[in-house]
XYZ file of C-alpha atoms in Angstrom:
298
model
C 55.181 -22.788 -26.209
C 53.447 -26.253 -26.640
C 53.462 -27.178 -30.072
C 51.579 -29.763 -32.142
C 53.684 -32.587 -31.105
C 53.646 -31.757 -27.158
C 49.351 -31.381 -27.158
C 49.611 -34.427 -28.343
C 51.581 -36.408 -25.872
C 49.199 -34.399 -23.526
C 46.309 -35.747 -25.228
C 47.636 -39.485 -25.641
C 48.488 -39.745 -22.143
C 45.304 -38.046 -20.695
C 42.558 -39.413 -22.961
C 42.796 -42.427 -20.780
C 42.631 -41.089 -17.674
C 39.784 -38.762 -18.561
C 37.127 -40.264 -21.163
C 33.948 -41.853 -19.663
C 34.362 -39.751 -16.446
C 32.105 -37.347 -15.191
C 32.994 -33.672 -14.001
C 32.120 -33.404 -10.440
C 34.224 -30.728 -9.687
C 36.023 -27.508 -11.484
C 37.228 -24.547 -9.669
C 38.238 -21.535 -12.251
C 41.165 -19.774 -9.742
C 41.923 -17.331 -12.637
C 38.888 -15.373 -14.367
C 41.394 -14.570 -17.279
C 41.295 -18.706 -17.955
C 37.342 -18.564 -18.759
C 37.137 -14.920 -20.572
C 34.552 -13.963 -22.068
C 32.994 -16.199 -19.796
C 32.684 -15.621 -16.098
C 34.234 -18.835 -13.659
C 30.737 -19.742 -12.925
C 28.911 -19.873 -16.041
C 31.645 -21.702 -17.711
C 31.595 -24.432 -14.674
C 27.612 -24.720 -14.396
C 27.519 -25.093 -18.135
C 30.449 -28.269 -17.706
C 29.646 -29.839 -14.417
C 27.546 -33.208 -14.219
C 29.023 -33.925 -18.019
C 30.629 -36.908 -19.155
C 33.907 -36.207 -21.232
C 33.172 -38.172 -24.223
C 36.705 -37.603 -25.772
C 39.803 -36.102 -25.603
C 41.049 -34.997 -28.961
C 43.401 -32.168 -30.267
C 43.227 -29.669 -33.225
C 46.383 -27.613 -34.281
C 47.650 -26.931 -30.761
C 44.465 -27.166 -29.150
C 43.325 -30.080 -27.183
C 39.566 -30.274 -27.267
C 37.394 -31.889 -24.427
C 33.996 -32.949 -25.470
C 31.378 -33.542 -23.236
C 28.155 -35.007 -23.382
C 25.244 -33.754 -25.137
C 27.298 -31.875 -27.530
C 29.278 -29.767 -25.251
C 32.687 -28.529 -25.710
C 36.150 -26.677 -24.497
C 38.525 -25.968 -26.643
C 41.902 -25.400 -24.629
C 44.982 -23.732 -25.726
C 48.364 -24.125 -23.101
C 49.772 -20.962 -24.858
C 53.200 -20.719 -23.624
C 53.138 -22.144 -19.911
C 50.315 -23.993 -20.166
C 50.474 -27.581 -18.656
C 47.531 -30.056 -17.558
C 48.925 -32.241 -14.618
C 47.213 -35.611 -13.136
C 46.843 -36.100 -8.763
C 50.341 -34.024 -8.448
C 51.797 -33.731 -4.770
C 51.979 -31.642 -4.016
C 49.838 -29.013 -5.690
C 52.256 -27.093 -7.686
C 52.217 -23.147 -7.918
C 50.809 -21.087 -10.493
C 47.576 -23.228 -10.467
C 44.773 -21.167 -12.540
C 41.981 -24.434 -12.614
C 40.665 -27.718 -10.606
C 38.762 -30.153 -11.885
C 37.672 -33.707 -9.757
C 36.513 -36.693 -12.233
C 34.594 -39.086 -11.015
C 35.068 -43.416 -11.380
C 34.355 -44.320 -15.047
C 31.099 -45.456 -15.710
C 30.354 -49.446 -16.219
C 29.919 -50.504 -19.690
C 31.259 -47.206 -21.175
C 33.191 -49.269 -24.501
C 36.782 -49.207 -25.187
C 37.675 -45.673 -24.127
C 38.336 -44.606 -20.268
C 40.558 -46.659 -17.974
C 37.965 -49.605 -16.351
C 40.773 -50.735 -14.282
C 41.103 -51.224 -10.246
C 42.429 -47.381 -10.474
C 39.404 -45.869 -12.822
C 37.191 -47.050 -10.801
C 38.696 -44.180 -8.144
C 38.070 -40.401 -9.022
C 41.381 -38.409 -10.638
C 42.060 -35.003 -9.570
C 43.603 -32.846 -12.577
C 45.327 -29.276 -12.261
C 45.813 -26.787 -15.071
C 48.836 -24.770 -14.049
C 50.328 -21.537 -16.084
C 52.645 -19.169 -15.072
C 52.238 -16.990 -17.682
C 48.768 -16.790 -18.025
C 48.022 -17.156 -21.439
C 46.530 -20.074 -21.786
C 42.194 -20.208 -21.905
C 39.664 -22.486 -22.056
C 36.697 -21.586 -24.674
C 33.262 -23.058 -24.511
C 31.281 -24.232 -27.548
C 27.701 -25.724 -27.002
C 27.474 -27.064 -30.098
C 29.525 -29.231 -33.342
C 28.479 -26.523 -35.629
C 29.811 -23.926 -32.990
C 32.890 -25.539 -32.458
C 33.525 -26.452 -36.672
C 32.936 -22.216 -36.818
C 35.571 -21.811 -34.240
C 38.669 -23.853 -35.464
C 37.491 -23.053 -38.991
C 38.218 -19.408 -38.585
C 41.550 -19.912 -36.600
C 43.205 -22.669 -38.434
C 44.562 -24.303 -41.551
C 45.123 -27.507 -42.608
C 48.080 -29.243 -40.115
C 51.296 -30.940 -41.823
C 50.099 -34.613 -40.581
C 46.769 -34.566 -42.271
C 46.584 -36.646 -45.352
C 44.937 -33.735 -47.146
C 48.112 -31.689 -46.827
C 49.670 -32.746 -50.142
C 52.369 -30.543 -51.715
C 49.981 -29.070 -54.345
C 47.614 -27.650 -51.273
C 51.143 -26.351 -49.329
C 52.057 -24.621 -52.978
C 48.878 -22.837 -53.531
C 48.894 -21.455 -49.893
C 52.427 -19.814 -50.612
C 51.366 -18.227 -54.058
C 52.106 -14.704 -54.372
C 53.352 -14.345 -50.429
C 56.245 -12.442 -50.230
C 56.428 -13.204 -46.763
C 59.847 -14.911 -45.280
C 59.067 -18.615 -45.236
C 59.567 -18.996 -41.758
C 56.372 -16.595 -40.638
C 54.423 -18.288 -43.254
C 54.767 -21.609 -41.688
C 53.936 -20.117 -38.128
C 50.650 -18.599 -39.629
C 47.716 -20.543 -38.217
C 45.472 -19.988 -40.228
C 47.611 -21.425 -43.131
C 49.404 -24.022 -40.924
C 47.836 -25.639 -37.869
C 50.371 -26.414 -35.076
C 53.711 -25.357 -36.600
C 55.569 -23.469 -33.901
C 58.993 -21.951 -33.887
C 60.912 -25.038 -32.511
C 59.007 -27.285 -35.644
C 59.664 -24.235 -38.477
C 63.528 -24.064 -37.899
C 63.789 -27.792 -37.702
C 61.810 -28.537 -41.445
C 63.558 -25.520 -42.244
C 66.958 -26.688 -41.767
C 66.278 -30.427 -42.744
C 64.707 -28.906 -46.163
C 67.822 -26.446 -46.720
C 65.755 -23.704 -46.755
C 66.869 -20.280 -44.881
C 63.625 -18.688 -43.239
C 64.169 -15.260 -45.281
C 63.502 -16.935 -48.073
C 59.990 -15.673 -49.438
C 57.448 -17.991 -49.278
C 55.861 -17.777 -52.595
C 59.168 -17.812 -54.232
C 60.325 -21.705 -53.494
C 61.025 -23.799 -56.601
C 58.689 -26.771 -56.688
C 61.240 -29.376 -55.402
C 61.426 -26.990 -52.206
C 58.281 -27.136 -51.511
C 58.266 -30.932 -52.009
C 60.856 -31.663 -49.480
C 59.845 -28.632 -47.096
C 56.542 -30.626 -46.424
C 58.474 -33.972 -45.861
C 60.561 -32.354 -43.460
C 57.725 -30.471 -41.575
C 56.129 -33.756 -41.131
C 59.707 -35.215 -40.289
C 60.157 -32.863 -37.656
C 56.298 -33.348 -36.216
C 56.728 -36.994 -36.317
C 60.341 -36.942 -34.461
C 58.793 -34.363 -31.725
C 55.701 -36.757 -31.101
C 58.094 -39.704 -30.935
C 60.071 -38.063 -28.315
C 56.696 -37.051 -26.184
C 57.439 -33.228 -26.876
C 60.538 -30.687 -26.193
C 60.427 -29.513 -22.659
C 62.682 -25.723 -23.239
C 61.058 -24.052 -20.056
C 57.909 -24.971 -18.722
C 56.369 -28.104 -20.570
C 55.947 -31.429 -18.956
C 53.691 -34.541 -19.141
C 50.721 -35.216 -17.063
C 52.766 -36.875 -14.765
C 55.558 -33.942 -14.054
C 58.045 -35.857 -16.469
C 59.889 -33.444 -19.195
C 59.796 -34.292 -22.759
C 62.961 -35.585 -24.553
C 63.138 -33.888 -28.138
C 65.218 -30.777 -27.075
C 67.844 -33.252 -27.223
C 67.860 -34.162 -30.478
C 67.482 -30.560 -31.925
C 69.608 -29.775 -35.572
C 69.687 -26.244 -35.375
C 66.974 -24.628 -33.119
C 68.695 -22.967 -29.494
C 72.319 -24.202 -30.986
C 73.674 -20.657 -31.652
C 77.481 -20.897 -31.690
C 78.034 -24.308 -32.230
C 78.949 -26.211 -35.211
C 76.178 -27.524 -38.265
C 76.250 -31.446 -37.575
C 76.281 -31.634 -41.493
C 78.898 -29.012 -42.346
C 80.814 -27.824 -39.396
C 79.541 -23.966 -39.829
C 78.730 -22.094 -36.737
C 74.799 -21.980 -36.273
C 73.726 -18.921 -36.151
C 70.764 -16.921 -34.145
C 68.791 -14.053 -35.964
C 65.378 -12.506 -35.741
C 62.360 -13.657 -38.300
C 58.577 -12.650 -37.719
C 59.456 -11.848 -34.419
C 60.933 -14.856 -33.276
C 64.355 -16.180 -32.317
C 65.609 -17.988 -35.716
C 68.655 -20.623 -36.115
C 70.072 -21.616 -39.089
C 73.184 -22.985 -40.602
C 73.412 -20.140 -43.043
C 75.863 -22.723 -45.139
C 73.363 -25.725 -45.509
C 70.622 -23.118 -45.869
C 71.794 -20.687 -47.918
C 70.611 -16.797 -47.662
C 68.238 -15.614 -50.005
C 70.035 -12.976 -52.667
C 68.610 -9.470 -52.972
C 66.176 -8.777 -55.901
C 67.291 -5.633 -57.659
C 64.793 -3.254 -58.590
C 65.227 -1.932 -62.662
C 64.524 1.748 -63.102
């Protein structure tokens, strides 16, 4: 699934190829894309608009039109937005046709030779997951993100005091805390067993029940791991890939996640592969030592 760090390479390397441009064009293939919404009300309420900016919240990139318009996108787990590919690739759920960048738009868009041509984008997703949601208003879309996510890891406000008060009292295993939304914006499962193994932490370990140094180095190493994934323009596993086709890089430098069987780079022990919240968890149970059982007094 696309992550914080690989919406964000999306974003960075599509914000230029998109902003200033109007939509001339969208064709919803997939109904399930646009639910609630029907194809053609959510493409008469878009088309004619100006994309003012390309942004991204949690693992959501958000296109804002003019006059206070808005889609908020999620790629779920096969999601990918690709730029003028050739040819069209399978699995192709939406269309959309830009047209040239309008003169004098300011520093965003690309008011070169080639933005002054139109770009033909593709949403593709073999899974189909991924939707597109339509907010007609700043207040509507605030409502929206407010009641699906938290705070994310790179925002300044997420200081270890704010990270310590979420945990209080959860007895939930770390590692399902830290893929909780609504707590944690854009944490996935690649990004929790990463922090999780750069903090020492094993993902059984309750959440509320970290000492206050834990917690300390737990959001250092979140951001670490964030930060390293951005740097390497996202992990390409399965189906991920820039606008341009290419795969991302960071699967490569993974510690721990999908390295079941083979040795801890710090200690030597054999990573190993169990199930937390759900999801497939590695750890070096050495470095990140198993939580001991609490024993319940009569």
């Amino acid at each position: 699934m696309p992550e914080l760090p690989e919406v964000e390479t999306i974003r960075r390397q599509l914000a230029p190829l998109v902003e200033g441009r109007k939509l001339k064009r969208i064709e919803i293939l997939d109904p399930r894309w646009s639910r609630p919404l029907a194809p053609k009300e959510l493409a008469e309420a878009l088309l004619g608009r100006r994309i003012e900016r390309l942004s991204r919240r949690g693992k959501y990139l958000l296109w804002s039109f003019s006059e206070d318009v808005h889609v908020a996108q999620h790629l779920r787990m096969t999601g990918a937005v690709l730029c003028e590919p050739a040819p069209e690739p399978p699995h192709t759920r939406v269309r959309m046709e830009l047209g040239p960048v309008a003169a004098g738009r300011g520093v965003r868009g690309d008011r070169s030779a080639a933005g002054r041509r139109k770009r033909h984008l593709v949403i593709v997703d073999p899974r189909r997951f991924g939707t597109g949601e339509l907010l007609l208003s700043s207040e509507a879309l605030e409502a929206f993100f407010a009641a699906r996510l938290g705070l994310e890891p790179l925002d300044e406000r997420f200081t270890v005091e704010h990270l310590r008060g979420l945990a209080r009292g959860r007895a939930a295993p770390i590692k399902a805390f830290l893929l909780d939304q609504r707590k944690i914006a854009g944490v996935g499962n690649i990004y929790a067993d990463e922090a999780l193994f750069r903090a020492g932490i094993h993902p059984l370990r309750p959440a509320g029940r970290l000492s206050a140094e834990q917690y300390a180095r737990l959001r250092e190493t979140t951001i670490d791991a964030l930060q390293a994934g951005i740097d390497a323009r996202g992990a390409t596993i399965d189906d991920f890939r820039h606008v341009d086709g290419v795969r991302g890089s960071f699967q490569d430098q993974f510690l721990v996640h999908r390295r079941a069987g083979e040795p801890c780079g710090k200690c030597g022990t054999t990573i190993v592969k169990m199930v937390v919240a759900g999801r497939g968890t590695y750890v070096c149970e050495s470095c990140q030592p198993r939580p001991r059982r609490r024993v319940r007094r009569r």
